[in-house]
Amino acid sequence: MAGELILIIEDNEKNRKLVRDILHVTGYQTLETETAEEGFNLALEKSPALILMDIQLPGMDGITALKQLRADPITKTIPVIAITASAMTYNRQAMLAEGFDGYQNKPISVKNFLQEVRRVLAIHQDKGKVS
Ligand code: MN
Protein backbone atom coordinates (compact mmCIF):
# COMPACT_ATOMS: atom_id res chain seq x y z
CA MET A 1 0.00 0.00 0.00
CA ALA A 2 1.30 3.48 -0.75
CA GLY A 3 0.34 6.99 0.14
CA GLU A 4 -0.21 6.39 3.84
CA LEU A 5 -0.53 9.46 6.05
CA ILE A 6 2.39 9.85 8.44
CA LEU A 7 2.38 12.31 11.34
CA ILE A 8 5.75 13.92 12.11
CA ILE A 9 6.15 15.30 15.65
CA GLU A 10 9.50 17.10 15.70
CA ASP A 11 10.46 20.55 17.00
CA ASN A 12 13.60 20.94 14.89
CA GLU A 13 12.72 22.48 11.53
CA LYS A 14 15.71 21.02 9.66
CA ASN A 15 14.95 17.49 10.86
CA ARG A 16 11.28 17.96 10.05
CA LYS A 17 12.06 19.09 6.51
CA LEU A 18 14.46 16.18 5.93
CA VAL A 19 11.91 13.61 7.09
CA ARG A 20 9.10 15.29 5.14
CA ASP A 21 11.17 15.40 1.93
CA ILE A 22 12.18 11.73 2.22
CA LEU A 23 8.58 10.66 2.84
CA HIS A 24 7.12 12.80 0.02
CA VAL A 25 9.65 11.54 -2.52
CA THR A 26 8.74 8.01 -1.48
CA GLY A 27 5.03 8.67 -1.97
CA TYR A 28 3.78 9.08 1.58
CA GLN A 29 1.59 11.93 2.76
CA THR A 30 2.61 13.88 5.85
CA LEU A 31 1.24 16.02 8.61
CA GLU A 32 3.56 17.78 11.00
CA THR A 33 3.72 19.60 14.27
CA GLU A 34 6.37 20.86 16.69
CA THR A 35 4.67 19.70 19.89
CA ALA A 36 3.37 16.47 21.35
CA GLU A 37 0.25 18.25 22.57
CA GLU A 38 -0.77 19.28 19.06
CA GLY A 39 0.42 15.92 17.77
CA PHE A 40 -2.02 14.12 20.01
CA ASN A 41 -4.90 16.27 18.71
CA LEU A 42 -3.84 15.66 15.10
CA ALA A 43 -3.65 11.92 15.75
CA LEU A 44 -7.21 12.00 17.11
CA GLU A 45 -8.51 14.04 14.17
CA LYS A 46 -6.64 12.50 11.25
CA SER A 47 -5.93 8.88 12.27
CA PRO A 48 -2.47 8.71 10.66
CA ALA A 49 -1.11 5.28 9.65
CA LEU A 50 2.12 6.00 11.55
CA ILE A 51 3.57 8.57 13.93
CA LEU A 52 7.23 9.63 13.98
CA MET A 53 7.90 10.90 17.50
CA ASP A 54 10.87 13.03 18.47
CA ILE A 55 11.69 12.42 22.14
CA GLN A 56 13.01 15.83 23.16
CA LEU A 57 10.17 18.27 22.58
CA PRO A 58 9.45 21.72 24.03
CA GLY A 59 6.46 20.73 26.21
CA MET A 60 5.42 17.14 26.74
CA ASP A 61 8.25 14.76 25.83
CA GLY A 62 7.86 11.94 23.33
CA ILE A 63 7.75 9.13 25.90
CA THR A 64 4.95 10.80 27.86
CA ALA A 65 3.16 11.50 24.56
CA LEU A 66 3.35 7.80 23.63
CA LYS A 67 1.68 6.89 26.93
CA GLN A 68 -1.09 9.42 26.24
CA LEU A 69 -1.63 7.96 22.75
CA ARG A 70 -1.74 4.42 24.16
CA ALA A 71 -4.25 5.44 26.83
CA ASP A 72 -6.79 6.70 24.29
CA PRO A 73 -8.95 4.11 22.50
CA ILE A 74 -8.86 6.14 19.28
CA THR A 75 -5.07 6.45 19.08
CA LYS A 76 -3.80 3.42 20.98
CA THR A 77 -3.28 1.19 17.93
CA ILE A 78 -1.41 3.77 15.82
CA PRO A 79 2.21 2.58 15.49
CA VAL A 80 4.84 5.05 16.73
CA ILE A 81 8.53 5.22 15.82
CA ALA A 82 10.78 7.00 18.32
CA ILE A 83 13.29 9.41 16.79
CA THR A 84 16.09 10.21 19.22
CA ALA A 85 19.24 12.30 19.10
CA SER A 86 22.28 10.01 19.06
CA ALA A 87 23.83 11.92 21.96
CA MET A 88 21.02 10.77 24.22
CA THR A 89 21.24 7.62 26.32
CA TYR A 90 18.20 6.05 24.69
CA ASN A 91 18.83 3.10 22.44
CA ARG A 92 16.56 0.84 20.43
CA GLN A 93 16.02 -1.61 23.29
CA ALA A 94 15.10 1.13 25.73
CA MET A 95 12.64 2.68 23.28
CA LEU A 96 10.98 -0.64 22.43
CA ALA A 97 10.72 -1.34 26.18
CA GLU A 98 8.87 1.97 26.53
CA GLY A 99 6.34 0.66 24.04
CA PHE A 100 7.48 2.23 20.78
CA ASP A 101 7.03 0.13 17.64
CA GLY A 102 10.28 1.26 16.08
CA TYR A 103 13.36 3.38 16.62
CA GLN A 104 15.69 5.62 14.64
CA ASN A 105 18.42 7.91 15.84
CA LYS A 106 19.46 11.24 14.44
CA PRO A 107 21.12 12.07 12.16
CA ILE A 108 18.84 9.91 10.06
CA SER A 109 20.16 7.55 7.42
CA VAL A 110 17.68 7.67 4.52
CA LYS A 111 17.94 3.97 3.80
CA ASN A 112 17.60 2.81 7.41
CA PHE A 113 14.83 5.30 8.06
CA LEU A 114 12.70 4.12 5.12
CA GLN A 115 13.30 0.48 6.03
CA GLU A 116 12.05 1.16 9.54
CA VAL A 117 8.98 3.07 8.27
CA ARG A 118 8.09 0.20 5.91
CA ARG A 119 8.74 -2.46 8.54
CA VAL A 120 6.47 -0.83 11.12
CA LEU A 121 3.72 -0.05 8.60
CA ALA A 122 3.82 -3.66 7.35
CA ILE A 123 3.51 -5.14 10.85
CA HIS A 124 0.55 -2.91 11.56
CA GLN A 125 -1.18 -3.80 8.28
CA ASP A 126 -0.69 -7.52 8.93
CA LYS A 127 -2.24 -7.13 12.37
CA GLY A 128 -5.23 -5.44 10.75
CA LYS A 129 -5.74 -8.37 8.38
CA VAL A 130 -5.60 -10.97 11.13
CA SER A 131 -8.12 -9.33 13.44
MN1 MN B 1 13.58 17.76 19.57
CSV table of C-alpha atoms and ligand atoms in Angstrom, one decimal:
chain,number,residue,atom,x,y,z
A,1,MET,CA,0.0,0.0,0.0
A,2,ALA,CA,1.3,3.5,-0.8
A,3,GLY,CA,0.3,7.0,0.1
A,4,GLU,CA,-0.2,6.4,3.8
A,5,LEU,CA,-0.5,9.5,6.0
A,6,ILE,CA,2.4,9.8,8.4
A,7,LEU,CA,2.4,12.3,11.3
A,8,ILE,CA,5.8,13.9,12.1
A,9,ILE,CA,6.1,15.3,15.7
A,10,GLU,CA,9.5,17.1,15.7
A,11,ASP,CA,10.5,20.5,17.0
A,12,ASN,CA,13.6,20.9,14.9
A,13,GLU,CA,12.7,22.5,11.5
A,14,LYS,CA,15.7,21.0,9.7
A,15,ASN,CA,14.9,17.5,10.9
A,16,ARG,CA,11.3,18.0,10.1
A,17,LYS,CA,12.1,19.1,6.5
A,18,LEU,CA,14.5,16.2,5.9
A,19,VAL,CA,11.9,13.6,7.1
A,20,ARG,CA,9.1,15.3,5.1
A,21,ASP,CA,11.2,15.4,1.9
A,22,ILE,CA,12.2,11.7,2.2
A,23,LEU,CA,8.6,10.7,2.8
A,24,HIS,CA,7.1,12.8,0.0
A,25,VAL,CA,9.7,11.5,-2.5
A,26,THR,CA,8.7,8.0,-1.5
A,27,GLY,CA,5.0,8.7,-2.0
A,28,TYR,CA,3.8,9.1,1.6
A,29,GLN,CA,1.6,11.9,2.8
A,30,THR,CA,2.6,13.9,5.9
A,31,LEU,CA,1.2,16.0,8.6
A,32,GLU,CA,3.6,17.8,11.0
A,33,THR,CA,3.7,19.6,14.3
A,34,GLU,CA,6.4,20.9,16.7
A,35,THR,CA,4.7,19.7,19.9
A,36,ALA,CA,3.4,16.5,21.3
A,37,GLU,CA,0.2,18.3,22.6
A,38,GLU,CA,-0.8,19.3,19.1
A,39,GLY,CA,0.4,15.9,17.8
A,40,PHE,CA,-2.0,14.1,20.0
A,41,ASN,CA,-4.9,16.3,18.7
A,42,LEU,CA,-3.8,15.7,15.1
A,43,ALA,CA,-3.6,11.9,15.8
A,44,LEU,CA,-7.2,12.0,17.1
A,45,GLU,CA,-8.5,14.0,14.2
A,46,LYS,CA,-6.6,12.5,11.2
A,47,SER,CA,-5.9,8.9,12.3
A,48,PRO,CA,-2.5,8.7,10.7
A,49,ALA,CA,-1.1,5.3,9.6
A,50,LEU,CA,2.1,6.0,11.5
A,51,ILE,CA,3.6,8.6,13.9
A,52,LEU,CA,7.2,9.6,14.0
A,53,MET,CA,7.9,10.9,17.5
A,54,ASP,CA,10.9,13.0,18.5
A,55,ILE,CA,11.7,12.4,22.1
A,56,GLN,CA,13.0,15.8,23.2
A,57,LEU,CA,10.2,18.3,22.6
A,58,PRO,CA,9.4,21.7,24.0
A,59,GLY,CA,6.5,20.7,26.2
A,60,MET,CA,5.4,17.1,26.7
A,61,ASP,CA,8.3,14.8,25.8
A,62,GLY,CA,7.9,11.9,23.3
A,63,ILE,CA,7.7,9.1,25.9
A,64,THR,CA,4.9,10.8,27.9
A,65,ALA,CA,3.2,11.5,24.6
A,66,LEU,CA,3.4,7.8,23.6
A,67,LYS,CA,1.7,6.9,26.9
A,68,GLN,CA,-1.1,9.4,26.2
A,69,LEU,CA,-1.6,8.0,22.8
A,70,ARG,CA,-1.7,4.4,24.2
A,71,ALA,CA,-4.2,5.4,26.8
A,72,ASP,CA,-6.8,6.7,24.3
A,73,PRO,CA,-8.9,4.1,22.5
A,74,ILE,CA,-8.9,6.1,19.3
A,75,THR,CA,-5.1,6.4,19.1
A,76,LYS,CA,-3.8,3.4,21.0
A,77,THR,CA,-3.3,1.2,17.9
A,78,ILE,CA,-1.4,3.8,15.8
A,79,PRO,CA,2.2,2.6,15.5
A,80,VAL,CA,4.8,5.0,16.7
A,81,ILE,CA,8.5,5.2,15.8
A,82,ALA,CA,10.8,7.0,18.3
A,83,ILE,CA,13.3,9.4,16.8
A,84,THR,CA,16.1,10.2,19.2
A,85,ALA,CA,19.2,12.3,19.1
A,86,SER,CA,22.3,10.0,19.1
A,87,ALA,CA,23.8,11.9,22.0
A,88,MET,CA,21.0,10.8,24.2
A,89,THR,CA,21.2,7.6,26.3
A,90,TYR,CA,18.2,6.0,24.7
A,91,ASN,CA,18.8,3.1,22.4
A,92,ARG,CA,16.6,0.8,20.4
A,93,GLN,CA,16.0,-1.6,23.3
A,94,ALA,CA,15.1,1.1,25.7
A,95,MET,CA,12.6,2.7,23.3
A,96,LEU,CA,11.0,-0.6,22.4
A,97,ALA,CA,10.7,-1.3,26.2
A,98,GLU,CA,8.9,2.0,26.5
A,99,GLY,CA,6.3,0.7,24.0
A,100,PHE,CA,7.5,2.2,20.8
A,101,ASP,CA,7.0,0.1,17.6
A,102,GLY,CA,10.3,1.3,16.1
A,103,TYR,CA,13.4,3.4,16.6
A,104,GLN,CA,15.7,5.6,14.6
A,105,ASN,CA,18.4,7.9,15.8
A,106,LYS,CA,19.5,11.2,14.4
A,107,PRO,CA,21.1,12.1,12.2
A,108,ILE,CA,18.8,9.9,10.1
A,109,SER,CA,20.2,7.6,7.4
A,110,VAL,CA,17.7,7.7,4.5
A,111,LYS,CA,17.9,4.0,3.8
A,112,ASN,CA,17.6,2.8,7.4
A,113,PHE,CA,14.8,5.3,8.1
A,114,LEU,CA,12.7,4.1,5.1
A,115,GLN,CA,13.3,0.5,6.0
A,116,GLU,CA,12.0,1.2,9.5
A,117,VAL,CA,9.0,3.1,8.3
A,118,ARG,CA,8.1,0.2,5.9
A,119,ARG,CA,8.7,-2.5,8.5
A,120,VAL,CA,6.5,-0.8,11.1
A,121,LEU,CA,3.7,-0.1,8.6
A,122,ALA,CA,3.8,-3.7,7.4
A,123,ILE,CA,3.5,-5.1,10.9
A,124,HIS,CA,0.6,-2.9,11.6
A,125,GLN,CA,-1.2,-3.8,8.3
A,126,ASP,CA,-0.7,-7.5,8.9
A,127,LYS,CA,-2.2,-7.1,12.4
A,128,GLY,CA,-5.2,-5.4,10.8
A,129,LYS,CA,-5.7,-8.4,8.4
A,130,VAL,CA,-5.6,-11.0,11.1
A,131,SER,CA,-8.1,-9.3,13.4
B,1,MN,MN,13.6,17.8,19.6
